[in-house]
C-alpha positions as a Python dict, from the first residue, in 0.01 Angstrom:
ca = {
    (1, 'M'): (0, 0, 0),
    (2, 'E'): (-121, -245, -298),
    (3, 'H'): (-185, -548, -48),
    (4, 'D'): (-308, -599, 251),
    (5, 'R'): (-282, -993, 250),
    (6, 'V'): (10, -1169, 274),
    (7, 'P'): (127, -1396, -56),
    (8, 'Y'): (185, -1707, 101),
    (9, 'P'): (119, -1837, 407),
    (10, 'P'): (299, -1723, 725),
    (11, 'R'): (567, -1976, 835),
    (12, 'R'): (480, -2161, 1127),
    (13, 'S'): (756, -2287, 1350),
    (14, 'P'): (721, -2728, 1395),
    (15, 'R'): (808, -2623, 1755),
    (16, 'I'): (475, -2421, 1819),
    (17, 'A'): (265, -2706, 1723),
    (18, 'E'): (477, -3011, 1958),
    (19, 'Q'): (372, -2762, 2177),
    (20, 'A'): (61, -2736, 2154),
    (21, 'R'): (8, -3106, 2107),
    (22, 'I'): (202, -3207, 2444),
    (23, 'R'): (-37, -2927, 2620),
    (24, 'E'): (-314, -3085, 2472),
    (25, 'K'): (-185, -3362, 2578),
    (26, 'M'): (-157, -3326, 2946),
    (27, 'D'): (-525, -3089, 2934),
    (28, 'M'): (-639, -3447, 2901),
    (29, 'I'): (-439, -3624, 3136),
    (30, 'N'): (-509, -3340, 3355),
    (31, 'E'): (-910, -3428, 3326),
    (32, 'R'): (-888, -3788, 3370),
    (33, 'R'): (-684, -3683, 3696),
    (34, 'R'): (-948, -3469, 3782),
    (35, 'Q'): (-1258, -3672, 3684),
    (36, 'R'): (-1131, -3994, 3862),
    (37, 'R'): (-1053, -3762, 4172),
    (38, 'H'): (-1395, -3670, 4210),
    (39, 'E'): (-1460, -4112, 4230),
    (40, 'M'): (-1269, -4197, 4469),
    (41, 'D'): (-1334, -4177, 4878),
    (42, 'P'): (-1142, -4004, 5130),
    (43, 'Y'): (-983, -4309, 5195),
    (44, 'Q'): (-872, -4379, 4822),
    (45, 'R'): (-776, -3979, 4801),
    (46, 'A'): (-556, -3962, 5112),
    (47, 'N'): (-384, -4321, 4962),
    (48, 'Q'): (-298, -4232, 4606),
    (49, 'L'): (-212, -3840, 4726),
    (50, 'Q'): (47, -3994, 4986),
    (51, 'Q'): (218, -4313, 4633),
    (52, 'R'): (220, -3970, 4504),
    (53, 'R'): (454, -3806, 4794),
    (54, 'I'): (655, -4133, 4832),
    (55, 'L'): (743, -4134, 4363),
    (56, 'E'): (849, -3786, 4468),
    (57, 'R'): (1089, -3880, 4732),
    (58, 'A'): (1241, -4198, 4575),
    (59, 'N'): (1262, -3941, 4285),
    (60, 'Q'): (1388, -3687, 4452),
    (61, 'S'): (1678, -3851, 4594),
    (62, 'L'): (1769, -4007, 4235),
    (63, 'M'): (1792, -3675, 4081),
    (64, 'T'): (2186, -3457, 4093),
    (65, 'I'): (2190, -3157, 4239),
    (66, 'Q'): (2139, -2908, 4001),
    (67, 'E'): (1806, -3102, 3897),
    (68, 'I'): (1767, -3057, 4253),
    (69, 'E'): (1760, -2725, 4275),
    (70, 'A'): (1591, -2682, 3945),
    (71, 'F'): (1293, -2891, 4119),
    (72, 'R'): (1327, -2601, 4428),
    (73, 'E'): (1323, -2318, 4206),
    (74, 'K'): (1021, -2434, 4000),
    (75, 'R'): (808, -2512, 4345),
    (76, 'R'): (896, -2187, 4493),
    (77, 'N'): (743, -1985, 4142),
    (78, 'Q'): (432, -2137, 4142),
}
């Protein structure tokens, strides 16, 4: 083979860049949450968990049947 290099740069899907950006953003959010969790005392942490559960239940009551099934499937796969 004459050429061992590709004459043009490989095409990259814009979706890959978008997914990487979203992943990076989620990593930053998760890191912030992790740091905040360490700063909280047990009472605040329990209160935050309780608030999160309340919000999850409220969101579930607003979901369609298909969304609920998808959510349950996602939970099972974790």
